[in-house]
Coordinates of C-alpha atoms in Angstrom, one line a residue:
Chain A
M47 CA -115.9 -42.0 -51.3
A48 CA -118.9 -40.6 -53.0
F49 CA -119.4 -43.7 -55.3
L50 CA -120.1 -45.8 -52.2
D51 CA -123.3 -43.9 -51.6
S52 CA -125.1 -45.0 -54.7
D53 CA -124.8 -47.6 -57.3
S54 CA -126.0 -45.1 -59.8
T55 CA -123.0 -42.8 -59.7
T56 CA -121.3 -43.2 -63.1
T57 CA -117.7 -42.9 -64.1
R58 CA -116.9 -41.6 -67.6
I59 CA -114.5 -44.0 -69.2
A60 CA -112.5 -43.2 -72.3
C61 CA -110.6 -45.3 -74.8
A62 CA -108.2 -43.2 -76.8
Q63 CA -107.5 -45.3 -79.9
L64 CA -104.4 -43.9 -81.5
T65 CA -102.2 -44.2 -84.6
L66 CA -98.6 -44.6 -83.4
R67 CA -95.3 -44.4 -85.2
I68 CA -92.6 -46.9 -84.5
G69 CA -89.2 -45.2 -83.9
E70 CA -90.8 -41.9 -83.1
P71 CA -91.3 -41.9 -79.3
E72 CA -91.7 -38.2 -78.9
A73 CA -94.5 -38.2 -81.5
N74 CA -96.2 -41.1 -79.8
R75 CA -96.0 -39.3 -76.4
A76 CA -97.4 -36.2 -78.0
A77 CA -100.3 -38.2 -79.5
A78 CA -101.0 -39.7 -76.1
R79 CA -100.8 -36.3 -74.4
D80 CA -103.2 -34.8 -76.9
A81 CA -105.7 -37.7 -76.6
I82 CA -105.6 -37.5 -72.8
E83 CA -106.3 -33.8 -73.0
R84 CA -109.3 -34.4 -75.3
A85 CA -110.6 -37.1 -73.1
A86 CA -110.3 -34.9 -70.0
A87 CA -112.1 -32.1 -71.9
A88 CA -114.9 -34.5 -72.7
G89 CA -115.2 -35.3 -69.0
A90 CA -113.4 -38.6 -68.8
E91 CA -112.3 -39.8 -65.4
V92 CA -110.5 -42.9 -66.6
V93 CA -108.5 -42.9 -69.8
V94 CA -107.2 -46.1 -71.5
L95 CA -104.4 -46.0 -74.0
P96 CA -103.2 -48.7 -76.4
E97 CA -100.5 -51.3 -75.7
L98 CA -96.9 -50.1 -76.2
T99 CA -98.1 -46.5 -76.6
N100 CA -94.6 -45.1 -76.4
S101 CA -92.9 -47.4 -78.8
G102 CA -95.1 -49.1 -81.3
C103 CA -95.0 -52.8 -81.6
I104 CA -93.6 -54.4 -84.8
F105 CA -89.9 -54.3 -83.9
H106 CA -87.3 -55.6 -86.3
D107 CA -85.2 -57.1 -83.4
A108 CA -84.6 -57.1 -79.7
A109 CA -82.1 -54.3 -80.0
E110 CA -84.8 -52.0 -81.5
A111 CA -87.2 -52.9 -78.7
A112 CA -84.5 -52.3 -76.1
A113 CA -83.7 -48.9 -77.6
A114 CA -87.4 -47.9 -77.4
A115 CA -87.8 -49.0 -73.8
E116 CA -87.8 -46.5 -70.9
P117 CA -88.0 -46.9 -67.2
L118 CA -91.1 -46.3 -65.0
D119 CA -89.6 -42.9 -64.1
G120 CA -89.1 -42.0 -67.7
P121 CA -90.8 -39.4 -69.8
T122 CA -94.0 -41.3 -70.8
V123 CA -95.1 -42.1 -67.2
A124 CA -94.1 -38.6 -66.2
D125 CA -96.4 -37.2 -68.9
W126 CA -99.3 -39.4 -67.8
T127 CA -98.8 -38.7 -64.1
A128 CA -98.7 -35.0 -64.8
A129 CA -101.9 -35.2 -66.8
A130 CA -103.6 -37.4 -64.2
R131 CA -102.7 -34.9 -61.5
R132 CA -103.8 -31.9 -63.6
H133 CA -107.2 -33.4 -64.5
R134 CA -107.7 -35.8 -61.6
L135 CA -107.7 -38.8 -64.0
V136 CA -106.9 -42.5 -63.8
I137 CA -104.8 -43.4 -66.8
V138 CA -104.0 -46.9 -67.9
G139 CA -101.6 -47.2 -70.8
G140 CA -99.2 -49.6 -72.4
L141 CA -95.4 -49.0 -72.1
C142 CA -92.3 -50.5 -73.6
E143 CA -90.5 -50.7 -70.3
R144 CA -86.9 -51.3 -69.1
D145 CA -87.4 -52.6 -65.6
G146 CA -85.2 -52.1 -62.6
D147 CA -83.1 -55.1 -63.6
G148 CA -82.7 -53.9 -67.1
L149 CA -85.2 -56.4 -68.6
I150 CA -87.4 -55.3 -71.4
R151 CA -91.1 -55.7 -70.7
N152 CA -94.4 -55.2 -72.5
S153 CA -96.1 -53.4 -69.6
A154 CA -99.2 -51.5 -68.7
V155 CA -99.1 -48.9 -65.9
L156 CA -102.0 -47.4 -63.9
V157 CA -101.4 -43.8 -62.8
D158 CA -103.6 -41.4 -60.9
Q159 CA -103.3 -38.0 -59.3
T160 CA -101.1 -39.5 -56.6
G161 CA -98.6 -40.9 -59.1
L162 CA -97.8 -44.4 -60.4
R163 CA -100.0 -46.9 -58.7
A164 CA -99.3 -50.2 -60.5
V165 CA -97.5 -51.8 -63.3
H166 CA -98.4 -55.1 -65.0
R167 CA -95.9 -57.0 -67.2
K168 CA -97.7 -58.9 -69.9
A169 CA -97.7 -62.6 -69.0
H170 CA -99.0 -64.2 -72.3
F171 CA -97.1 -63.3 -75.4
F172 CA -98.5 -63.2 -78.9
G173 CA -96.6 -63.5 -82.1
G174 CA -92.8 -63.2 -81.8
E175 CA -92.9 -61.1 -78.6
Q176 CA -90.7 -63.5 -76.7
E177 CA -87.9 -62.3 -78.9
F178 CA -88.2 -58.8 -77.6
F179 CA -89.7 -59.0 -74.1
V180 CA -89.4 -60.9 -70.8
A181 CA -92.8 -62.2 -69.7
G182 CA -94.4 -61.2 -66.3
D183 CA -94.9 -63.9 -63.7
E184 CA -97.5 -62.1 -61.5
L185 CA -101.2 -61.9 -61.3
P186 CA -102.6 -58.7 -62.8
P187 CA -102.9 -55.8 -60.4
V188 CA -106.2 -54.7 -59.0
V189 CA -106.0 -51.1 -57.8
E190 CA -108.4 -49.3 -55.5
T191 CA -108.8 -45.9 -57.2
S192 CA -111.0 -42.9 -56.5
V193 CA -113.6 -44.2 -58.9
G194 CA -113.5 -47.9 -58.1
R195 CA -111.4 -51.0 -58.3
I196 CA -109.6 -51.3 -61.6
G197 CA -107.8 -54.4 -63.0
V198 CA -105.0 -54.1 -65.6
M199 CA -103.8 -56.6 -68.2
V200 CA -102.3 -56.4 -71.7
C201 CA -103.9 -57.7 -74.9
Y202 CA -103.5 -61.5 -75.3
D203 CA -103.6 -61.8 -71.4
Q204 CA -107.4 -61.3 -71.6
E205 CA -107.8 -64.3 -74.0
F206 CA -107.2 -66.6 -71.0
P207 CA -110.5 -66.6 -69.0
E208 CA -108.7 -68.1 -66.0
Y209 CA -106.5 -65.1 -65.8
V210 CA -109.4 -62.7 -66.1
R211 CA -111.1 -64.5 -63.2
T212 CA -108.2 -63.7 -61.0
V213 CA -108.9 -60.0 -61.2
V214 CA -112.6 -60.5 -60.7
L215 CA -112.0 -62.7 -57.7
R216 CA -110.0 -59.8 -56.2
G217 CA -112.8 -57.3 -56.7
A218 CA -112.1 -55.6 -60.0
E219 CA -115.1 -53.6 -61.2
L220 CA -113.5 -52.4 -64.4
L221 CA -110.8 -54.2 -66.4
C222 CA -108.6 -51.9 -68.5
V223 CA -106.8 -53.6 -71.3
P224 CA -104.3 -51.8 -73.6
V225 CA -104.2 -53.9 -76.8
N226 CA -102.6 -54.1 -80.2
W227 CA -104.9 -56.4 -82.1
P228 CA -103.5 -57.4 -85.6
L229 CA -106.3 -57.4 -88.1
F230 CA -107.4 -60.9 -89.0
P231 CA -109.9 -61.8 -91.7
R232 CA -113.5 -62.3 -90.5
P233 CA -116.8 -63.1 -92.1
A234 CA -118.9 -60.2 -93.3
G235 CA -121.0 -58.7 -90.6
E236 CA -119.0 -60.3 -87.7
R237 CA -117.3 -58.3 -85.0
P238 CA -113.6 -59.0 -84.5
S239 CA -113.2 -62.2 -82.5
E240 CA -111.2 -60.3 -79.9
V241 CA -114.2 -58.0 -79.2
V242 CA -116.3 -61.1 -78.7
R243 CA -113.8 -62.3 -76.1
V244 CA -114.1 -59.0 -74.3
Q245 CA -117.8 -59.2 -74.4
A246 CA -117.8 -62.7 -72.9
N247 CA -115.3 -61.8 -70.2
A248 CA -117.5 -58.9 -69.1
A249 CA -120.6 -61.0 -69.1
V250 CA -119.4 -64.1 -67.3
N251 CA -117.8 -61.9 -64.6
R252 CA -120.3 -59.1 -64.5
M253 CA -117.4 -56.6 -64.8
F254 CA -117.0 -53.6 -67.1
V255 CA -114.2 -54.0 -69.6
A256 CA -112.5 -51.3 -71.6
A257 CA -110.1 -52.4 -74.3
C258 CA -108.1 -49.8 -76.2
D259 CA -106.6 -50.7 -79.5
R260 CA -104.6 -49.0 -82.2
A261 CA -105.6 -47.8 -85.6
G262 CA -103.8 -47.8 -88.9
T263 CA -101.0 -50.0 -90.1
E264 CA -97.4 -50.5 -88.8
R265 CA -94.7 -52.1 -91.0
G266 CA -97.3 -53.8 -93.0
V267 CA -99.4 -55.0 -90.1
P268 CA -102.9 -53.5 -90.1
W269 CA -104.5 -53.1 -86.7
T270 CA -108.1 -54.1 -85.9
G271 CA -108.9 -50.8 -84.4
G272 CA -111.6 -52.5 -82.4
S273 CA -111.5 -50.5 -79.2
V274 CA -114.6 -51.2 -77.1
I275 CA -116.2 -50.5 -73.7
V276 CA -118.5 -53.3 -72.6
D277 CA -121.1 -53.4 -69.8
L278 CA -121.9 -56.1 -67.2
D279 CA -124.2 -57.9 -69.6
G280 CA -121.5 -58.1 -72.2
F281 CA -122.9 -55.5 -74.5
P282 CA -120.8 -52.7 -76.0
V283 CA -121.7 -49.3 -74.5
A284 CA -119.1 -47.6 -76.7
G285 CA -117.6 -48.9 -79.9
P286 CA -116.4 -51.2 -81.3
A287 CA -114.4 -48.6 -83.2
T288 CA -113.2 -49.3 -86.7
E289 CA -109.7 -49.9 -87.9
K290 CA -109.5 -46.8 -90.0
S291 CA -108.6 -44.0 -87.6
A292 CA -107.8 -42.7 -84.2
D293 CA -111.0 -42.4 -82.2
L294 CA -112.1 -41.4 -78.7
L295 CA -114.7 -43.7 -77.2
L296 CA -116.6 -42.5 -74.2
A297 CA -119.0 -44.3 -71.9
D298 CA -120.6 -43.6 -68.5
C299 CA -120.5 -46.7 -66.4
A300 CA -121.8 -47.2 -62.9
L301 CA -118.8 -49.1 -61.7
A302 CA -120.1 -49.9 -58.3
T303 CA -122.9 -52.0 -59.9
A304 CA -120.1 -54.5 -60.8
R305 CA -119.8 -55.4 -57.1
D306 CA -123.2 -57.1 -57.3
K307 CA -122.6 -60.4 -59.1
R308 CA -126.2 -61.5 -58.8
L309 CA -128.0 -62.6 -62.0
G310 CA -131.7 -62.6 -61.2
E311 CA -133.2 -63.9 -58.0
H312 CA -131.3 -67.2 -57.7
N313 CA -127.9 -66.7 -59.3
D314 CA -124.5 -65.1 -58.7
V315 CA -121.9 -65.5 -61.3
L316 CA -119.1 -65.9 -58.8
G317 CA -121.1 -67.6 -56.1
D318 CA -122.3 -70.2 -58.6
R319 CA -118.7 -71.3 -59.4
R320 CA -117.7 -74.8 -58.5
P321 CA -113.9 -74.4 -57.8
D322 CA -114.0 -77.9 -56.3
L323 CA -114.5 -79.2 -59.8
Y324 CA -112.0 -77.0 -61.6
R325 CA -109.2 -77.6 -59.1
S326 CA -109.4 -81.3 -59.6
V327 CA -108.3 -81.1 -63.2
T328 CA -104.9 -82.6 -63.6
T329 CA -104.4 -83.2 -67.3
P330 CA -101.4 -84.7 -69.2
L331 CA -100.9 -81.2 -70.6
E332 CA -100.7 -79.6 -67.2
E333 CA -98.6 -82.4 -65.7
A334 CA -96.1 -82.0 -68.6
R335 CA -95.5 -78.3 -67.8
Chain B
M2 CA -110.9 -94.2 -88.4
A3 CA -111.1 -92.3 -91.7
F4 CA -111.1 -88.9 -90.0
L5 CA -107.6 -89.5 -88.9
D6 CA -106.4 -89.5 -92.5
S7 CA -107.2 -86.0 -93.2
D8 CA -108.0 -82.8 -91.4
S9 CA -110.4 -81.9 -94.1
T10 CA -112.9 -84.7 -93.5
T11 CA -116.0 -82.9 -92.3
T12 CA -118.8 -84.1 -90.0
R13 CA -122.3 -82.8 -90.5
I14 CA -123.5 -81.4 -87.2
A15 CA -127.2 -80.7 -86.5
C16 CA -128.9 -78.7 -83.8
A17 CA -132.6 -79.6 -83.6
Q18 CA -134.2 -76.6 -82.0
L19 CA -137.6 -77.7 -80.7
T20 CA -140.8 -76.4 -79.2
L21 CA -141.6 -78.7 -76.3
R22 CA -144.7 -79.1 -74.1
I23 CA -144.4 -79.5 -70.4
G24 CA -146.5 -82.4 -69.1
E25 CA -146.6 -84.1 -72.5
P26 CA -143.6 -86.5 -72.5
E27 CA -144.9 -88.6 -75.4
A28 CA -145.4 -85.5 -77.6
N29 CA -141.9 -84.4 -76.7
R30 CA -140.4 -87.7 -77.5
A31 CA -142.2 -87.7 -80.8
A32 CA -141.0 -84.2 -81.6
A33 CA -137.4 -85.3 -80.9
R34 CA -137.8 -88.5 -83.0
D35 CA -139.2 -86.5 -85.9
A36 CA -136.3 -84.0 -85.6
I37 CA -133.7 -86.7 -85.5
E38 CA -135.2 -88.3 -88.6
R39 CA -135.1 -85.0 -90.5
A40 CA -131.6 -84.4 -89.4
A41 CA -130.5 -87.9 -90.5
A42 CA -132.3 -87.4 -93.8
A43 CA -130.3 -84.2 -94.2
G44 CA -127.1 -86.1 -93.7
A45 CA -126.3 -85.2 -90.1
E46 CA -123.9 -87.4 -88.2
V47 CA -124.2 -85.6 -84.9
V48 CA -127.6 -84.4 -83.6
V49 CA -127.9 -82.1 -80.6
L50 CA -131.2 -81.7 -78.9
P51 CA -132.3 -79.1 -76.2
E52 CA -132.0 -79.4 -72.5
L53 CA -134.7 -81.4 -70.8
T54 CA -136.1 -82.6 -74.1
N55 CA -138.4 -85.2 -72.5
S56 CA -140.0 -83.0 -69.9
G57 CA -139.8 -79.3 -70.5
C58 CA -138.3 -77.0 -67.9
I59 CA -140.6 -74.6 -66.0
F60 CA -141.9 -77.0 -63.3
H61 CA -144.4 -75.9 -60.7
D62 CA -142.7 -78.0 -58.0
A63 CA -140.3 -80.8 -57.2
A64 CA -143.1 -83.4 -57.5
E65 CA -143.8 -82.4 -61.0
A66 CA -140.2 -82.7 -62.0
A67 CA -139.9 -86.1 -60.3
A68 CA -143.0 -87.3 -62.1
A69 CA -141.5 -86.2 -65.4
A70 CA -138.1 -87.9 -64.7
E71 CA -137.2 -91.2 -66.3
P72 CA -134.2 -93.6 -65.9
L73 CA -131.4 -94.0 -68.4
D74 CA -133.1 -97.2 -69.6
G75 CA -136.4 -95.4 -70.1
P76 CA -138.2 -94.6 -73.3
T77 CA -136.4 -91.4 -74.3
V78 CA -132.9 -92.9 -74.3
A79 CA -134.3 -96.0 -75.9
D80 CA -135.7 -93.8 -78.7
W81 CA -132.4 -92.0 -79.2
T82 CA -130.3 -95.2 -79.1
A83 CA -132.6 -96.8 -81.7
A84 CA -132.3 -93.8 -84.0
A85 CA -128.5 -93.7 -83.5
R86 CA -128.2 -97.3 -84.5
R87 CA -130.6 -97.0 -87.4
H88 CA -128.8 -94.0 -88.9
R89 CA -125.3 -94.4 -87.4
L90 CA -125.6 -91.1 -85.5
V91 CA -124.2 -89.6 -82.4
I92 CA -127.0 -87.9 -80.4
V93 CA -126.6 -85.6 -77.5
G94 CA -129.8 -84.6 -75.8
G95 CA -131.1 -83.3 -72.5
L96 CA -133.0 -85.6 -70.2
C97 CA -135.0 -85.1 -67.0
E98 CA -133.4 -88.1 -65.3
R99 CA -134.2 -90.3 -62.3
D100 CA -130.8 -91.7 -61.5
G101 CA -129.9 -95.1 -59.9
D102 CA -130.3 -93.7 -56.4
G103 CA -133.7 -92.1 -57.2
L104 CA -132.3 -88.6 -57.4
I105 CA -133.7 -86.3 -60.0
R106 CA -131.1 -84.8 -62.3
N107 CA -130.9 -82.3 -65.2
S108 CA -128.8 -84.5 -67.4
A109 CA -127.5 -84.8 -70.9
V110 CA -126.7 -88.1 -72.5
L111 CA -124.5 -89.0 -75.5
V112 CA -125.7 -92.1 -77.4
D113 CA -124.3 -93.6 -80.6
Q114 CA -124.9 -96.8 -82.6
T115 CA -123.3 -98.8 -79.8
G116 CA -125.8 -97.5 -77.2
L117 CA -125.5 -95.1 -74.2
R118 CA -121.9 -93.8 -74.0
A119 CA -122.0 -91.0 -71.4
V120 CA -124.3 -89.1 -69.1
H121 CA -123.6 -85.7 -67.6
R122 CA -125.5 -84.2 -64.7
K123 CA -125.7 -80.4 -64.8
A124 CA -123.3 -79.0 -62.3
H125 CA -124.2 -75.3 -62.4
F126 CA -127.9 -74.5 -61.7
F127 CA -129.8 -71.5 -63.1
G128 CA -132.9 -70.0 -61.7
G129 CA -134.8 -72.2 -59.2
E130 CA -133.4 -75.5 -60.4
Q131 CA -132.0 -76.6 -57.1
E132 CA -135.6 -77.0 -56.0
F133 CA -136.1 -79.7 -58.6
F134 CA -132.7 -81.3 -59.2
V135 CA -129.6 -82.6 -57.5
A136 CA -126.4 -81.1 -59.1
G137 CA -123.7 -83.2 -60.6
D138 CA -120.3 -83.3 -59.0
E139 CA -118.2 -84.5 -61.9
L140 CA -116.2 -83.1 -64.8
P141 CA -118.2 -83.2 -68.0
P142 CA -117.6 -86.3 -70.1
V143 CA -115.4 -86.3 -73.2
V144 CA -116.3 -89.3 -75.4
E145 CA -114.3 -90.8 -78.2
T146 CA -116.9 -91.3 -81.0
S147 CA -116.6 -92.4 -84.6
V148 CA -116.5 -88.8 -85.7
G149 CA -114.2 -87.4 -83.0
R150 CA -114.0 -86.5 -79.4
I151 CA -117.1 -84.9 -78.1
G152 CA -117.6 -83.1 -74.7
V153 CA -121.0 -82.7 -73.2
M154 CA -122.4 -80.1 -70.7
V155 CA -125.7 -78.5 -70.0
C156 CA -126.7 -74.8 -70.5
Y157 CA -125.4 -72.7 -67.6
D158 CA -122.4 -75.0 -67.2
Q159 CA -120.8 -73.4 -70.3
E160 CA -121.0 -70.0 -68.7
F161 CA -118.0 -71.0 -66.5
P162 CA -114.9 -70.9 -68.8
E163 CA -112.9 -72.9 -66.2
Y164 CA -115.4 -75.7 -66.6
V165 CA -115.2 -75.5 -70.4
R166 CA -111.4 -75.7 -70.2
T167 CA -111.7 -79.0 -68.5
V168 CA -113.2 -80.6 -71.7
V169 CA -110.7 -79.0 -74.0
L170 CA -107.7 -80.1 -71.8
R171 CA -109.1 -83.6 -72.2
G172 CA -109.2 -83.4 -75.9
A173 CA -112.7 -82.4 -76.9
E174 CA -112.9 -81.3 -80.5
L175 CA -116.6 -80.5 -80.3
L176 CA -118.6 -79.4 -77.3
C177 CA -122.4 -80.3 -77.5
V178 CA -124.5 -78.2 -75.1
P179 CA -128.3 -78.8 -74.8
V180 CA -129.7 -75.5 -73.4
N181 CA -132.9 -73.8 -72.4
W182 CA -132.0 -70.1 -72.6
P183 CA -134.8 -67.9 -71.2
L184 CA -135.1 -64.8 -73.3
F185 CA -133.6 -61.7 -71.8
P186 CA -133.9 -58.2 -73.2
R187 CA -130.9 -57.1 -75.3
P188 CA -130.0 -54.0 -77.2
A189 CA -131.2 -53.8 -80.8
G190 CA -128.9 -55.5 -83.2
E191 CA -127.1 -57.5 -80.5
R192 CA -126.9 -61.3 -80.4
P193 CA -128.0 -63.0 -77.2
S194 CA -125.3 -62.8 -74.6
E195 CA -125.4 -66.6 -74.3
V196 CA -124.4 -66.9 -78.0
V197 CA -121.5 -64.5 -77.4
R198 CA -120.3 -66.8 -74.6
V199 CA -120.5 -69.8 -76.9
Q200 CA -118.5 -67.9 -79.5
A201 CA -115.8 -66.9 -77.0
N202 CA -115.6 -70.5 -75.6
A203 CA -115.0 -71.8 -79.1
A204 CA -112.4 -69.2 -79.9
V205 CA -110.3 -69.2 -76.8
N206 CA -110.2 -73.0 -77.0
R207 CA -110.2 -73.5 -80.8
M208 CA -113.0 -76.1 -80.4
F209 CA -116.2 -76.4 -82.2
V210 CA -119.3 -75.7 -80.1
A211 CA -122.9 -76.7 -80.9
A212 CA -125.6 -75.3 -78.5
C213 CA -129.2 -76.4 -79.1
D214 CA -131.9 -74.2 -77.6
R215 CA -135.7 -74.3 -77.5
A216 CA -138.2 -72.2 -79.3
G217 CA -141.5 -70.8 -78.2
T218 CA -142.8 -70.0 -74.7
E219 CA -143.4 -72.2 -71.7
R220 CA -145.6 -71.2 -68.8
G221 CA -145.0 -67.5 -69.6
V222 CA -141.2 -67.9 -70.1
P223 CA -140.1 -67.2 -73.7
W224 CA -137.0 -69.0 -74.9
T225 CA -134.2 -67.3 -76.7
G226 CA -134.2 -69.8 -79.5
G227 CA -130.6 -69.0 -80.1
S228 CA -129.2 -72.4 -81.3
V229 CA -125.9 -71.9 -82.9
I230 CA -122.9 -73.9 -84.2
V231 CA -119.6 -72.1 -83.9
D232 CA -116.2 -72.7 -85.5
L233 CA -112.7 -72.6 -84.1
D234 CA -112.4 -68.9 -84.7
G235 CA -115.6 -68.2 -82.7
F236 CA -117.7 -67.4 -85.7
P237 CA -121.2 -69.0 -86.3
V238 CA -121.3 -71.5 -89.1
A239 CA -125.0 -72.1 -88.6
G240 CA -127.4 -69.9 -86.7
P241 CA -127.9 -68.3 -84.4
A242 CA -131.6 -69.3 -84.9
T243 CA -134.4 -67.1 -83.8
E244 CA -136.8 -67.5 -80.9
K245 CA -139.8 -67.9 -83.1
S246 CA -139.8 -71.5 -84.1
A247 CA -138.4 -74.9 -84.3
D248 CA -135.4 -75.0 -86.6
L249 CA -132.9 -77.5 -87.9
L250 CA -129.4 -76.0 -88.1
L251 CA -126.8 -77.9 -90.1
A252 CA -123.0 -77.3 -90.4
D253 CA -120.1 -79.3 -91.8
C254 CA -117.2 -79.1 -89.5
A255 CA -113.7 -80.6 -89.9
L256 CA -113.6 -81.7 -86.3
A257 CA -110.0 -83.0 -86.4
T258 CA -108.8 -79.5 -87.1
A259 CA -109.7 -78.7 -83.5
R260 CA -106.8 -80.9 -82.4
D261 CA -104.4 -78.2 -83.7
K262 CA -104.4 -75.5 -81.1
R263 CA -101.9 -73.3 -82.9
L264 CA -102.8 -69.8 -83.7
G265 CA -100.3 -68.5 -86.4
E266 CA -96.6 -69.3 -86.3
H267 CA -95.9 -68.6 -82.6
N268 CA -99.0 -69.3 -80.6
D269 CA -101.0 -72.2 -79.2
V270 CA -104.1 -71.4 -77.2
L271 CA -103.5 -74.3 -74.8
G272 CA -99.7 -74.2 -74.8
D273 CA -99.7 -70.5 -74.1
R274 CA -101.6 -71.0 -70.8
R275 CA -99.8 -70.1 -67.6
P276 CA -101.4 -72.5 -65.1
D277 CA -98.7 -71.7 -62.6
L278 CA -100.3 -68.3 -62.4
Y279 CA -103.9 -69.4 -62.2
R280 CA -103.3 -72.1 -59.6
S281 CA -101.7 -69.6 -57.3
V282 CA -105.0 -67.7 -56.8
T283 CA -106.4 -68.2 -53.3
T284 CA -109.0 -65.6 -52.7
P285 CA -111.2 -64.9 -49.7
L286 CA -114.1 -66.1 -51.8
E287 CA -112.5 -69.4 -52.6
E288 CA -111.2 -69.8 -49.1
A289 CA -114.7 -69.3 -47.8
R290 CA -116.1 -72.2 -49.8

């Protein structure tokens, strides 16, 4: 693989921030197809789409979520796989999924030119999601792709730094995170708190992170629209976008540089960990679970 | 304790960002005494001082560090305990310590009007510190004080989110972190990456964090001077300061509100954790340790 020859080989990453329409799956698929085509035309090699791209998010009830769900061999993944094959892309997108057991999941898939490579079921639910979905019970996938090792999680998952560590410890160079960030008030001049979390996750792990959000408003819930691509030092290299509109973020990232966890002459952000200390924590809260 | 009666009772927190002079312990102690007096005059109830306040940081060799070290019953802790008693303060400050076994430690102490309450020995070393110090092997202390539960760690310790979790899981409402952040280049308009980490630690744990840095330059190493006090949502309520000078940050924080980990109607940043998933990680890296 060419990228092994040099740390300076870059990969063009895209976040396709979209406005989606709940109850209009074909329009959503068309919006995603169009964004993927624009990203490919702009030279992207990895395209990240929002959480629940096929369905939207603010369901009235479980029946509506179930009606919007589709299997992994359904039309959305077929669209993405076809586009990945056509343009030699890696695509990570959020899917309202009906799994093989008929359970409804808030999932993200990674597809490439060879087809479906991995699916992640969101393990940490935000808001009332447990009414609509069954949570995943697995570690997030880390997939060896033609451009490097990519980890996948969904939205609130990345607000648990322990969970993020699990992808870094398994070699992820880039973490792709489809998100739907509801817009919360924040002080003037401040970035969304979710963006700050992305920045810190990137920095403490020396891993690239691409989070793709939605724009616009759905059933009265405005989205943050804070899509962002962050480098190993925790600084944005594209975005954060704004909440107002669809947007296509692009950044060229030397993914292989994320294999080097050194920080100056003496430090290594993974090697410096003291898991002997963290493992010893047994708290009343953890015991109670 | 009055603070139990109402979540709205606030505690005035101070970060006393100082310029220190290596090799001049009495001048450093005087600078700290002066800053504590100013903080007390401004109504502070908790005062955080920088890492290695008595000694400075950029040692030539282990002998210089050893010569600068003092025991827990030495003049620096005596100064702080006297000031704490005089003004009914909690003081958290960094100390170049010679411990009971004669080992040299990069420590932080918490003192209050009753005397020395806790000492933490830095467990994660940055730069060449292992040449000068012996690392701590303990979890950071969490101390029940008259204003609330306070956790203590030192500088690079807080760049390990797993370690930060250990103080939150033991009930810390405020984390006080003496730091010496060497100044690294950063893109125009960006906050120091260390400040971003503080913000994320506060937000994912819904805990207040006060990090007290140094200003100025020591033996050619400029300090970030990024002292900051951050609220439960991860937004700065005082600072970040700038690298140019000593500074006294003040913020009124309702520490008891940090006991409530809820985030909206459905979420709880501790209750939403899935430790079953994180515990299951056994990686080649961890196995090798």
